[in-house]
Coordinates of C-alpha atoms in Angstrom, one line a residue:
Chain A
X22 CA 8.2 -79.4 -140.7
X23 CA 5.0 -78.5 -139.2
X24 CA 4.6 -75.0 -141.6
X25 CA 5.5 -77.1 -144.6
X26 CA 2.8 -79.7 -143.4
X27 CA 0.3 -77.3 -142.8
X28 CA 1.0 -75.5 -146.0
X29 CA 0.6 -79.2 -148.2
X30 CA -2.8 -79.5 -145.8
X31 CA -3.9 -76.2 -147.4
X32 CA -3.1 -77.2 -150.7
X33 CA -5.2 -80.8 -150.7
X34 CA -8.2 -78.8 -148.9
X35 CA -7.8 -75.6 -151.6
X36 CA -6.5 -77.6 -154.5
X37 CA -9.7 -79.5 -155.7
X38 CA -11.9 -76.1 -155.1
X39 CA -9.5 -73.9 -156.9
X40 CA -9.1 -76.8 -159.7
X41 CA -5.2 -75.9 -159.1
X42 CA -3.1 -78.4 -160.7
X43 CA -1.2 -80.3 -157.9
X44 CA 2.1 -79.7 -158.9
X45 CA 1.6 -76.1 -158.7
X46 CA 1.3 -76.9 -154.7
X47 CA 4.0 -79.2 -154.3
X48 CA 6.0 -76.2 -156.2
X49 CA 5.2 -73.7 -152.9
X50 CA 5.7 -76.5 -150.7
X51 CA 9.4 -76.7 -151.7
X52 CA 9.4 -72.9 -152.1
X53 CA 8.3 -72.9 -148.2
X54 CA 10.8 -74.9 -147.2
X55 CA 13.3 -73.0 -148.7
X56 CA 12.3 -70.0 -147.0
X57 CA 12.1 -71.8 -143.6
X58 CA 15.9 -72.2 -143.8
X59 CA 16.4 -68.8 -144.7
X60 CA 14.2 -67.7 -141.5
X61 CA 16.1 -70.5 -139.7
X62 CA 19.2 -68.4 -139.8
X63 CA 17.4 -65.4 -138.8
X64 CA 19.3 -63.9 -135.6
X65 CA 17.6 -64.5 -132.4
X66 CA 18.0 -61.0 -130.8
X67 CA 17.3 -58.9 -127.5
X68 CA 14.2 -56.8 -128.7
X69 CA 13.9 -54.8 -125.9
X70 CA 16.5 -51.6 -125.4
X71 CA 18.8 -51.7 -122.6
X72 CA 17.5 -51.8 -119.1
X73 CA 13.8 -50.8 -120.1
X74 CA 13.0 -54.9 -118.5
X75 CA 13.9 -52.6 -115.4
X76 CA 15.5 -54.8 -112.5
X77 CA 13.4 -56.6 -110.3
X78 CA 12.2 -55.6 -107.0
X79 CA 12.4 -57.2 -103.8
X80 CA 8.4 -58.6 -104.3
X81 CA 9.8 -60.2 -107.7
X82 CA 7.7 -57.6 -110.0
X83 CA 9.8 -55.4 -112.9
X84 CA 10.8 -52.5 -111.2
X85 CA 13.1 -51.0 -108.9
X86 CA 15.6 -52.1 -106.1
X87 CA 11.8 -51.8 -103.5
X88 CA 9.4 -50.0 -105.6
X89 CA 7.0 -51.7 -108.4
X90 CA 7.4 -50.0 -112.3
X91 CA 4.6 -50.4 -114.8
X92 CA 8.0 -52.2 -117.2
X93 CA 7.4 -55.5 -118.3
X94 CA 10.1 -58.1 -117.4
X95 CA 12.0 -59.8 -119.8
X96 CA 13.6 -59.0 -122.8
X97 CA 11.3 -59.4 -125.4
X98 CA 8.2 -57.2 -127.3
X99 CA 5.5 -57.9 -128.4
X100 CA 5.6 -60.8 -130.8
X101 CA 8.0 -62.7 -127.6
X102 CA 8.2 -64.2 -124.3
X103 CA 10.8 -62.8 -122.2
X104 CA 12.1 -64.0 -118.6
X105 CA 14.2 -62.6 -116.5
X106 CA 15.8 -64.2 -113.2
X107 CA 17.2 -62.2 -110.1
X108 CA 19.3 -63.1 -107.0
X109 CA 19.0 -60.1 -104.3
X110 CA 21.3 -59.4 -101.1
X111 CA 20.5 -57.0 -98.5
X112 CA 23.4 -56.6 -95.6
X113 CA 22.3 -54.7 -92.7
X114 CA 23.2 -54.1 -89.2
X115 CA 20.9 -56.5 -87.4
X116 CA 19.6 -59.2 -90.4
X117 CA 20.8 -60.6 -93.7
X118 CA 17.7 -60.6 -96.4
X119 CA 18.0 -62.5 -100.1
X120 CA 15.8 -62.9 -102.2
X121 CA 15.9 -65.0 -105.3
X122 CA 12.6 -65.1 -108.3
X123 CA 12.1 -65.3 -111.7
X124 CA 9.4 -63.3 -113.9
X125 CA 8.0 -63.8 -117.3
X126 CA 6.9 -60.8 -119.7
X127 CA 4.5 -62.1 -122.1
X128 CA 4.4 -60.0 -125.2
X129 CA 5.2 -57.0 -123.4
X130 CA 1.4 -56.8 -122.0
X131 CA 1.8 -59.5 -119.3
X132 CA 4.5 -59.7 -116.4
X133 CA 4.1 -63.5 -114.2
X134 CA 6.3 -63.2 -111.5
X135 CA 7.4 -65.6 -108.2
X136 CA 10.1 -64.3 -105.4
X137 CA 11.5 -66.0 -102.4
X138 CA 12.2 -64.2 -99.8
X139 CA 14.3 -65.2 -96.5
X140 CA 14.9 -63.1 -93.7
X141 CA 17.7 -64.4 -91.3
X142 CA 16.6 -62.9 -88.1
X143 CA 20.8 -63.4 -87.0
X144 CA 21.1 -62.5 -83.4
X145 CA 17.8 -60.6 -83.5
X146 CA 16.0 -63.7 -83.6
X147 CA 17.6 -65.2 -80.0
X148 CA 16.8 -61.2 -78.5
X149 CA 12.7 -61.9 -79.2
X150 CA 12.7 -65.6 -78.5
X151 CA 12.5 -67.2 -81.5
X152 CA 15.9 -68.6 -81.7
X153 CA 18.6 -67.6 -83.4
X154 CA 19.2 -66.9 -86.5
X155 CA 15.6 -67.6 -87.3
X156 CA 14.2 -67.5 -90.9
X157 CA 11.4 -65.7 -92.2
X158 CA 10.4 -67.1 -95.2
X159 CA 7.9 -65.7 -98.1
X160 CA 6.6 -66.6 -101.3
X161 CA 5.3 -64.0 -103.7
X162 CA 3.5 -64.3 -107.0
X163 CA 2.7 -61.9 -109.0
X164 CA 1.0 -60.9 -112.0
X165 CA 1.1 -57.4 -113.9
X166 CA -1.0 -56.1 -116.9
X167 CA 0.4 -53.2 -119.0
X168 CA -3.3 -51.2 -119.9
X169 CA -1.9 -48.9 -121.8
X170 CA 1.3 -46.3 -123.0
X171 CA 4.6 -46.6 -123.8
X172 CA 7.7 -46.4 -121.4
X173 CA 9.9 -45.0 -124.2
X174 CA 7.5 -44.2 -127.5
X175 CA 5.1 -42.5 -128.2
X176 CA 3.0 -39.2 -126.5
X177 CA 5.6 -38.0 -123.8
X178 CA 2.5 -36.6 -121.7
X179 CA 1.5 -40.7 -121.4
X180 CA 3.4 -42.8 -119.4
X181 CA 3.2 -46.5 -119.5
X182 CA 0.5 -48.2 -116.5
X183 CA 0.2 -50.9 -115.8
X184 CA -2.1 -52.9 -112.8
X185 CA -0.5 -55.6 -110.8
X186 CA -1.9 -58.1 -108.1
X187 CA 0.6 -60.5 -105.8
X188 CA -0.3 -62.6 -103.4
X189 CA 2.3 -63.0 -100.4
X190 CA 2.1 -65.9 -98.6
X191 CA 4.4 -66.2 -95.8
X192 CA 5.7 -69.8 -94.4
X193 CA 6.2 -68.5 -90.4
X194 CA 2.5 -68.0 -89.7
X195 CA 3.1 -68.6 -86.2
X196 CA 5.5 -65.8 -86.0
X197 CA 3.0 -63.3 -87.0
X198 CA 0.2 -64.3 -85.1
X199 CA 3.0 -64.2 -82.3
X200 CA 3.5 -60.6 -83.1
X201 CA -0.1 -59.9 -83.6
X202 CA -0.6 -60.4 -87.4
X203 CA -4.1 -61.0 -88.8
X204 CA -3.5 -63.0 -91.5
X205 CA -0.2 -65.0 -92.9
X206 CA -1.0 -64.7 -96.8
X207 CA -2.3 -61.4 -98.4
X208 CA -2.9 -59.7 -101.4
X209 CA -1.4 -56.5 -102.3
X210 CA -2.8 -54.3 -105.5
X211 CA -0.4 -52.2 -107.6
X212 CA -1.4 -49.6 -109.7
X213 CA 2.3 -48.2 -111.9
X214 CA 2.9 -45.3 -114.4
X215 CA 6.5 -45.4 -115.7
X216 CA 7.8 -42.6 -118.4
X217 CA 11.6 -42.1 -119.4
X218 CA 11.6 -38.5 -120.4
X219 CA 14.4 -38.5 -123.0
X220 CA 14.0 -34.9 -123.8
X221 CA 16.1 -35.0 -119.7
X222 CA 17.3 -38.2 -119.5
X223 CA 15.1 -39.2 -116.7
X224 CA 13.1 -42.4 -115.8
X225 CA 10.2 -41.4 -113.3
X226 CA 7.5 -44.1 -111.8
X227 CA 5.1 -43.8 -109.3
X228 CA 3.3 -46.5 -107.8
X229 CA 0.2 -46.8 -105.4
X230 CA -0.2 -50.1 -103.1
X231 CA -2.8 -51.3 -101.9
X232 CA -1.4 -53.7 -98.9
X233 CA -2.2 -55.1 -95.2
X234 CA 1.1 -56.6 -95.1
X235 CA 3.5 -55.9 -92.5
X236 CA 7.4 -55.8 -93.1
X237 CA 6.4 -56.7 -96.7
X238 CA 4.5 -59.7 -95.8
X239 CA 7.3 -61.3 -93.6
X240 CA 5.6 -60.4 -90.3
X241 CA 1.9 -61.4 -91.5
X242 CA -0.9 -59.5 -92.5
X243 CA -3.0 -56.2 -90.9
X244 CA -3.1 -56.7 -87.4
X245 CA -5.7 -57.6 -84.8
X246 CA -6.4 -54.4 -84.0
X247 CA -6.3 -53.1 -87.3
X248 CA -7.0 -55.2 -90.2
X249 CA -7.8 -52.8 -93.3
X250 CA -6.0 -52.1 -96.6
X251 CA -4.2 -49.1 -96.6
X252 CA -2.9 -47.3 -99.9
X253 CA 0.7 -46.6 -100.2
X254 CA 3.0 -44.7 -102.5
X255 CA 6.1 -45.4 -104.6
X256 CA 8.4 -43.1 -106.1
X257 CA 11.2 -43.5 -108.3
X258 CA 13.7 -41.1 -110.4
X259 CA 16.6 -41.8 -112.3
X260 CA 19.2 -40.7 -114.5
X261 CA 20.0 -42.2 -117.4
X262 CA 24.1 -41.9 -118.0
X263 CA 24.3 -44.0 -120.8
X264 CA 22.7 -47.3 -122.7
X265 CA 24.0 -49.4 -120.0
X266 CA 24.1 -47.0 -116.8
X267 CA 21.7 -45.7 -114.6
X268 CA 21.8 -43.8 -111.1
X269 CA 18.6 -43.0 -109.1
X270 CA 16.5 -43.3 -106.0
X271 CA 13.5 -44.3 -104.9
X272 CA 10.8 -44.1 -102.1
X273 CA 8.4 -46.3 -100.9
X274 CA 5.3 -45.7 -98.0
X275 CA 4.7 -48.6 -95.6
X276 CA 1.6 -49.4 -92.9
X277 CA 2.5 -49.6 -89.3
X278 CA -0.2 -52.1 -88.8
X279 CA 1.8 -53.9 -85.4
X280 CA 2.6 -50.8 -84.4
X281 CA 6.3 -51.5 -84.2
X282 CA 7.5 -48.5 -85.5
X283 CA 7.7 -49.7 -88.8
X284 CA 8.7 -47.3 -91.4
X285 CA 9.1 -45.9 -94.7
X286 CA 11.9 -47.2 -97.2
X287 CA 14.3 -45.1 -99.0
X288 CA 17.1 -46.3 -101.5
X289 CA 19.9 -44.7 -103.9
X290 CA 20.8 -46.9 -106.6
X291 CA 23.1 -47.7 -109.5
X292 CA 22.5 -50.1 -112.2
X293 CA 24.6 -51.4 -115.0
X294 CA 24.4 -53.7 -117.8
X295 CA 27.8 -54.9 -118.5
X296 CA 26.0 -57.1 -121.5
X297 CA 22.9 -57.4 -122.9
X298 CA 21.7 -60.1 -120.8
X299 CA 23.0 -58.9 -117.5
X300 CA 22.2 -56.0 -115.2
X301 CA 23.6 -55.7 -111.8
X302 CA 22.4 -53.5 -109.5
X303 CA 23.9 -52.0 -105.9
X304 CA 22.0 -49.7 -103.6
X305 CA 22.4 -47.8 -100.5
X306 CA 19.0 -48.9 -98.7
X307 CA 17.1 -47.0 -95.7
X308 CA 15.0 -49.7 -94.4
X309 CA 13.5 -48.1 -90.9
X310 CA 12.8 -49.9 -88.0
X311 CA 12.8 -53.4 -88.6
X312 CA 10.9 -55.8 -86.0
X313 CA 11.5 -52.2 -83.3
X314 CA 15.4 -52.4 -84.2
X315 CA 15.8 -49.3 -85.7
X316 CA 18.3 -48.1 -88.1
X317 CA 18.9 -50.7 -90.5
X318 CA 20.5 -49.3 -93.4
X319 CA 22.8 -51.1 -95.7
X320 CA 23.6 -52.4 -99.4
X321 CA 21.6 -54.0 -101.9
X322 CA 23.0 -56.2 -104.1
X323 CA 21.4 -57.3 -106.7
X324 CA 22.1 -59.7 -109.9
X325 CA 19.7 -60.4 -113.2
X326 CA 19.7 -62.1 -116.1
X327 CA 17.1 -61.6 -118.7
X328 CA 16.0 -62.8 -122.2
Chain B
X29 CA 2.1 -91.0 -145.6
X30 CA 2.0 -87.2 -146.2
X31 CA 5.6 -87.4 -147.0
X32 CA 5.3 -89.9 -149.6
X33 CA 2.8 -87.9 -151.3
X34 CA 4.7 -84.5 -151.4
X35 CA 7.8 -86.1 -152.5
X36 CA 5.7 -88.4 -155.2
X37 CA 3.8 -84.9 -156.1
X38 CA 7.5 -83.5 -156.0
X39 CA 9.0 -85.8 -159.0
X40 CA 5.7 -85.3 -161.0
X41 CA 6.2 -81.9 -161.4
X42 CA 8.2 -80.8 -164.9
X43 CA 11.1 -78.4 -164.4
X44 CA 10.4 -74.5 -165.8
X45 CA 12.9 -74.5 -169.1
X46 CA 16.1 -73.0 -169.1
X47 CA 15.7 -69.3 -171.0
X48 CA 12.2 -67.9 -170.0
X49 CA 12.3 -64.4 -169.3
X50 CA 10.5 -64.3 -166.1
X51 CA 10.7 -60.8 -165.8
X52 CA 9.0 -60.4 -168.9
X53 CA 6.6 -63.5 -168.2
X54 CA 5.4 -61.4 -164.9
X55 CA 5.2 -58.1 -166.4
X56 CA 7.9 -56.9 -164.1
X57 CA 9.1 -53.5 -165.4
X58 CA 12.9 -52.1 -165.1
X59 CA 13.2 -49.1 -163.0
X60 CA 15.0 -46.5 -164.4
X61 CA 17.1 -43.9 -161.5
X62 CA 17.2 -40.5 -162.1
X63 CA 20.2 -40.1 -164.0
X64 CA 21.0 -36.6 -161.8
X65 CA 20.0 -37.5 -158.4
X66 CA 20.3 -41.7 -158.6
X67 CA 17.2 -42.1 -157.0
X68 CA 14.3 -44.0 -158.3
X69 CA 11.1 -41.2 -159.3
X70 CA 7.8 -41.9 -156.3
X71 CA 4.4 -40.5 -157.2
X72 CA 4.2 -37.4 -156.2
X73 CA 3.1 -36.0 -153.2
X74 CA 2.8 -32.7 -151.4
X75 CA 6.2 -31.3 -150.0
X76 CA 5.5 -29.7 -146.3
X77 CA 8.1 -29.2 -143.4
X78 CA 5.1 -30.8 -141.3
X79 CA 5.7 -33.9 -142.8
X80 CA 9.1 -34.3 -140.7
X81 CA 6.7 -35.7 -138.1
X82 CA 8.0 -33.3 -135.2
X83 CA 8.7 -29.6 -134.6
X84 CA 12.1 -28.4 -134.9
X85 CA 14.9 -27.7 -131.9
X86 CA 15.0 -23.7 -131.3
X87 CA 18.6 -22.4 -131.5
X88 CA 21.8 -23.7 -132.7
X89 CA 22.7 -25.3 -129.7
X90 CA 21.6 -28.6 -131.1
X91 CA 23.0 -28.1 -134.8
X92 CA 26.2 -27.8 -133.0
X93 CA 26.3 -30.8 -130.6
X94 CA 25.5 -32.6 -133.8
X95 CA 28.7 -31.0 -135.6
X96 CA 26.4 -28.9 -137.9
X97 CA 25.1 -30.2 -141.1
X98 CA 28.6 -32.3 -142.2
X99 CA 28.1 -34.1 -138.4
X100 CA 24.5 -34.4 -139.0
X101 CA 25.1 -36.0 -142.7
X102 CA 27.2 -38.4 -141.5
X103 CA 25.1 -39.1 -138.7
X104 CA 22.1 -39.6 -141.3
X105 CA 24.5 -41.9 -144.0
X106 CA 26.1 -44.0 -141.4
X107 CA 22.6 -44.8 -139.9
X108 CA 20.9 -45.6 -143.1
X109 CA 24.2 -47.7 -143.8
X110 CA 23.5 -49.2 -140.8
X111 CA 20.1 -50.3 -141.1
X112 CA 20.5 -51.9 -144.5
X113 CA 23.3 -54.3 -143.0
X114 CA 21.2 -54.7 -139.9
X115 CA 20.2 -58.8 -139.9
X116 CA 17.3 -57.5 -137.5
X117 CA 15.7 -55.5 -140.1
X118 CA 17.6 -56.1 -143.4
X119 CA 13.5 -57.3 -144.3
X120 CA 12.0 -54.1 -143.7
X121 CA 14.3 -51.7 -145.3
X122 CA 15.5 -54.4 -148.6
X123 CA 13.5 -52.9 -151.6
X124 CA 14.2 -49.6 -150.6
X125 CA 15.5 -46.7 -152.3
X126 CA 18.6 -46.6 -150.4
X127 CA 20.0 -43.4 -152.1
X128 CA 16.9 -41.4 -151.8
X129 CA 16.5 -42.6 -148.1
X130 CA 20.1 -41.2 -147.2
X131 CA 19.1 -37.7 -148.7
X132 CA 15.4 -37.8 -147.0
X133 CA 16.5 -39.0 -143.8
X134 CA 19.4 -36.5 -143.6
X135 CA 17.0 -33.6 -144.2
X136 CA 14.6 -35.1 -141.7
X137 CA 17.1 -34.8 -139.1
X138 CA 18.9 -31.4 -140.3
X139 CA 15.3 -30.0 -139.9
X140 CA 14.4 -31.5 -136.7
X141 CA 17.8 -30.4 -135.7
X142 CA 17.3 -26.8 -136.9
X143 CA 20.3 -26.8 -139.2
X144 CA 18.5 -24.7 -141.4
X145 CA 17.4 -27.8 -143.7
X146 CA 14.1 -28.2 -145.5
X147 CA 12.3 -31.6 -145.3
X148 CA 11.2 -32.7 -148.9
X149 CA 10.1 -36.6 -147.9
X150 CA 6.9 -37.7 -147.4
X151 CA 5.4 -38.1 -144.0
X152 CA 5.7 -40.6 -141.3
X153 CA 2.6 -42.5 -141.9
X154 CA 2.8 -42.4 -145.5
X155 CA 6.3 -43.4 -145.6
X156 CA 6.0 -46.2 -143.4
X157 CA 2.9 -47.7 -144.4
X158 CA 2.6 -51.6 -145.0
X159 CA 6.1 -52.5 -143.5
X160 CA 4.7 -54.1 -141.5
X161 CA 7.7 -52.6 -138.6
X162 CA 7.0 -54.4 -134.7
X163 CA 8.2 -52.5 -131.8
X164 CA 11.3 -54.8 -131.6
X165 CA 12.0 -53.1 -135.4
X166 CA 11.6 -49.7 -134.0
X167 CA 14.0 -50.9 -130.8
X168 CA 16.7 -52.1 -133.5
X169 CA 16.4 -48.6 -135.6
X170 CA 17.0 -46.2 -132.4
X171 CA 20.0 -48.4 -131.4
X172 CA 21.3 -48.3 -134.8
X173 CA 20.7 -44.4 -134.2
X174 CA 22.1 -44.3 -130.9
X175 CA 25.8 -46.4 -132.5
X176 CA 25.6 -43.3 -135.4
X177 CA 25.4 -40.8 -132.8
X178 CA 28.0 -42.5 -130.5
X179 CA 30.5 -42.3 -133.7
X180 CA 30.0 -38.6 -134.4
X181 CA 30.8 -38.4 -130.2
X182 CA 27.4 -36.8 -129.2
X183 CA 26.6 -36.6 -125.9
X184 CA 24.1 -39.1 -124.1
X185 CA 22.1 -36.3 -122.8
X186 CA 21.9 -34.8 -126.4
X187 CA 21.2 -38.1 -128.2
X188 CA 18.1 -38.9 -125.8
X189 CA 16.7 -35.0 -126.2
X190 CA 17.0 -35.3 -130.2
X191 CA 15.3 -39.2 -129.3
X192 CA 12.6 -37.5 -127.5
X193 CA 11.8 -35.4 -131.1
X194 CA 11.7 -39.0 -132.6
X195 CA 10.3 -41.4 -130.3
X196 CA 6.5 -40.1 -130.7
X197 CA 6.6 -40.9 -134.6
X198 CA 6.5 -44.4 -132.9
X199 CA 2.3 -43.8 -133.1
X200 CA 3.0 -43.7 -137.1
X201 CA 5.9 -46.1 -137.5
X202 CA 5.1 -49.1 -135.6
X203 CA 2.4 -51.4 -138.0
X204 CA 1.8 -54.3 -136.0

């Protein structure tokens, strides 16, 4: 209704200047309606290509399994708003992480984003005295702005950037002060460049971070001792198999602000879209020394829809 | 109160008579096809192999991946068949000069692929002036590629290298 009404609006403001007969309007108004139902039936449609929404990472941004990607989420372009919704498992020896968020990619310039995370401490938590099975909890939004370039089009010498801001606010403030934490909320700056080189088939993105936080966020911010941003790196290379498959690995640089021995992550994934709608992801993940137990390696699962 | 008064404008109006030649009334002229090539005459314009839009593949290796110049017609045909059936973009390409697009696009890609082909169409921004094509348009065209390429059984690897001769026309194709 509301195109036909603003069409007949035009008509009674234009009419009387233009000295158009009125009949001639109320002609385009029923034209305009007509073509409203032929645009009615106009297919609604994924306008991104497979897997370019990327997956989403375990801070909630469009990216890899734990690195950041200048992609937008979502599977729409530049006339759309796309949203895209993730559930993330990672198993390993001494906790149980999951993560669940949802992201918005507003006309493929603009990525919103919000994660949970929660952290089940498991028999960990009982060992340093904060019971077990304790949960760290985190919320992270995020926002992303693609400045410029083109993951897939056009110069092949310009990737796509994109800057990005989330702020992390974790809900176990008292568990990082306990651990010597500066701060429980933080912001973290992103700065992404993303190309597929099709001429080979490979996806590469590299990311720097600005962050304080420690363990991602979920032990707090900088420390007493040392409470200054640091910048970090992000890698990522993949190999595209198909439209639907993709195999690749990724880095990603972290502070030791507590000194705990906290370390760098490391991750070989796989990610398939069985449909247009769905990718699921699985990983081998090196996360380090968690919380000074070391060796926690295990799989990422991971599950998105988009639109 | 608005709808009363479109629908009382509505019966006011007179309907057109039966047998006016609205062609005629609109000077809208016939368009003849080249009786030898079916294709409907353009202005003319100057021929150059530059106006494929990207350099050409050294070598055969990519002629033969893409079954030489019978794989890479079929290739061309099946995707401008493709396209015109294509709900996504059925707006974009109807009008068209479907039978001169077949032959132009099929050069443009037996060039590209160095089939030992000559490119006689115009060039990229020319040709795709006033579409009016959105990224999402451009999307739908390289899948429609990527299902003609998938029936003539090329390779991944060697779809996404001839893509990567493509995908920087995007600077020329996309409008809006």
């Amino acid at each position: 209704m509301t195109p036909v009404f603003n069409h007949f609006a035009t008509c009674l403001m234009v009419a009387p200047l233009a000295l158009l007969p009125m009949s001639l309007c109320a002609q385009e108004v029923l034209s305009d309606t007509q073509s409203i139902d032929q645009a009615g039936t106009f297919p609604e449609y994924n306008a991104k290509l497979l897997l370019t929404n990327a997956v989403s990472a375990v801070d909630g941004a469009s990216g890899g399994g734990i690195s950041n990607w200048a992609t937008i989420a979502g599977r729409q372009e530049t006339r759309g708003v796309g949203v895209q919704a993730h559930v993330t498992a990672v198993l390993l020896p001494d906790f149980f992480y999951q993560s669940h968020g949802v992201a918005l990619g507003i006309a493929d310039r603009i990525e919103l984003s919000y994660a949970r995370q929660n952290f089940d401490t498991q028999d960990v938590g009982a060992a340093l005295g904060i019971g077990q099975g304790y949960m760290l909890n985190q919320d992270v939004f995020g926002a992303k702005v693609r400045l410029f370039g083109d993951v897939v089009y056009g110069n092949t010498m310009v990737p796509q950037v994109a800057v990005g801001a989330q702020y992390k606010r974790s809900l176990d403030g008292a568990v990082a002060s306990a651990v010597g934490a500066a701060h429980d909320e933080g912001v973290d700056v992103t700065l992404s460049a993303t190309k597929l080189l099709l001429s080979h088939s490979v996806l590469v993105n590299t990311t720097a971070r600005l962050t304080k936080a420690n363990q991602n966020g979920l032990l707090g911010f900088g420390s007493v001792s040392d409470d200054s941003y640091a910048i970090q790196f992000e890698g990522a290379v993949a190999y595209q198999f198909s439209r639907r498959f993709v195999l690749g690995t990724e880095f990603r640089t972290k502070p030791d602000n507590l000194g705990l021995g906290e370390g760098d992550w490391f991750d070989v994934f796989a990610a398939y879209a069985p449909s247009d709608n769905l990718t699921v992801t699985a990983a081998y993940a090196d996360l380090g020394s968690i919380a000074t137990f070391t060796g926690q390696r295990g799989a990422f699962l991971q599950a998105q829809v988009a639109f | 109160m608005l709808l009363t008064a479109t629908l009382s404008l509505l019966l006011m109006q007179q309907a057109p008579s039966e047998n006016v030649d609205w062609d005629a009334e609109f000077g809208v002229e016939e368009v003849e096809r080249d009786p030898a090539t079916g294709e409907i005459p353009v202005e003319p314009y100057e021929q150059n192999n530059e106006n494929a839009g990207a350099k050409p593949f050294t070598g055969d290796d990519m002629a033969e991946t893409f079954g030489g110049r019978d794989g890479i017609r079929q290739i061309a045909e099946r995707f401008v068949e493709i396209n015109f059936a294509d709900p996504r973009i059925q707006g974009i390409f109807a009008g068209h000069d479907e039978v001169r697009l077949r032959r132009t696009i099929f050069e443009q890609f037996c060039y590209i692929l160095n089939a030992g082909c000559d490119y006689t169409g115009r060039d990229m921004k020319s040709s795709h002036e006033g579409l009016g094509s959105r990224k999402a348009d451009l999307n739908a065209i390289v899948e429609n590629l990527q299902q003609a390429m998938r029936e003539q059984d090329v390779p991944f690897a060697a779809q996404n290298r001839f893509l990567s001769k493509l995908a920087p026309m995007s600077r020329d194709v996309i409008n809006r």
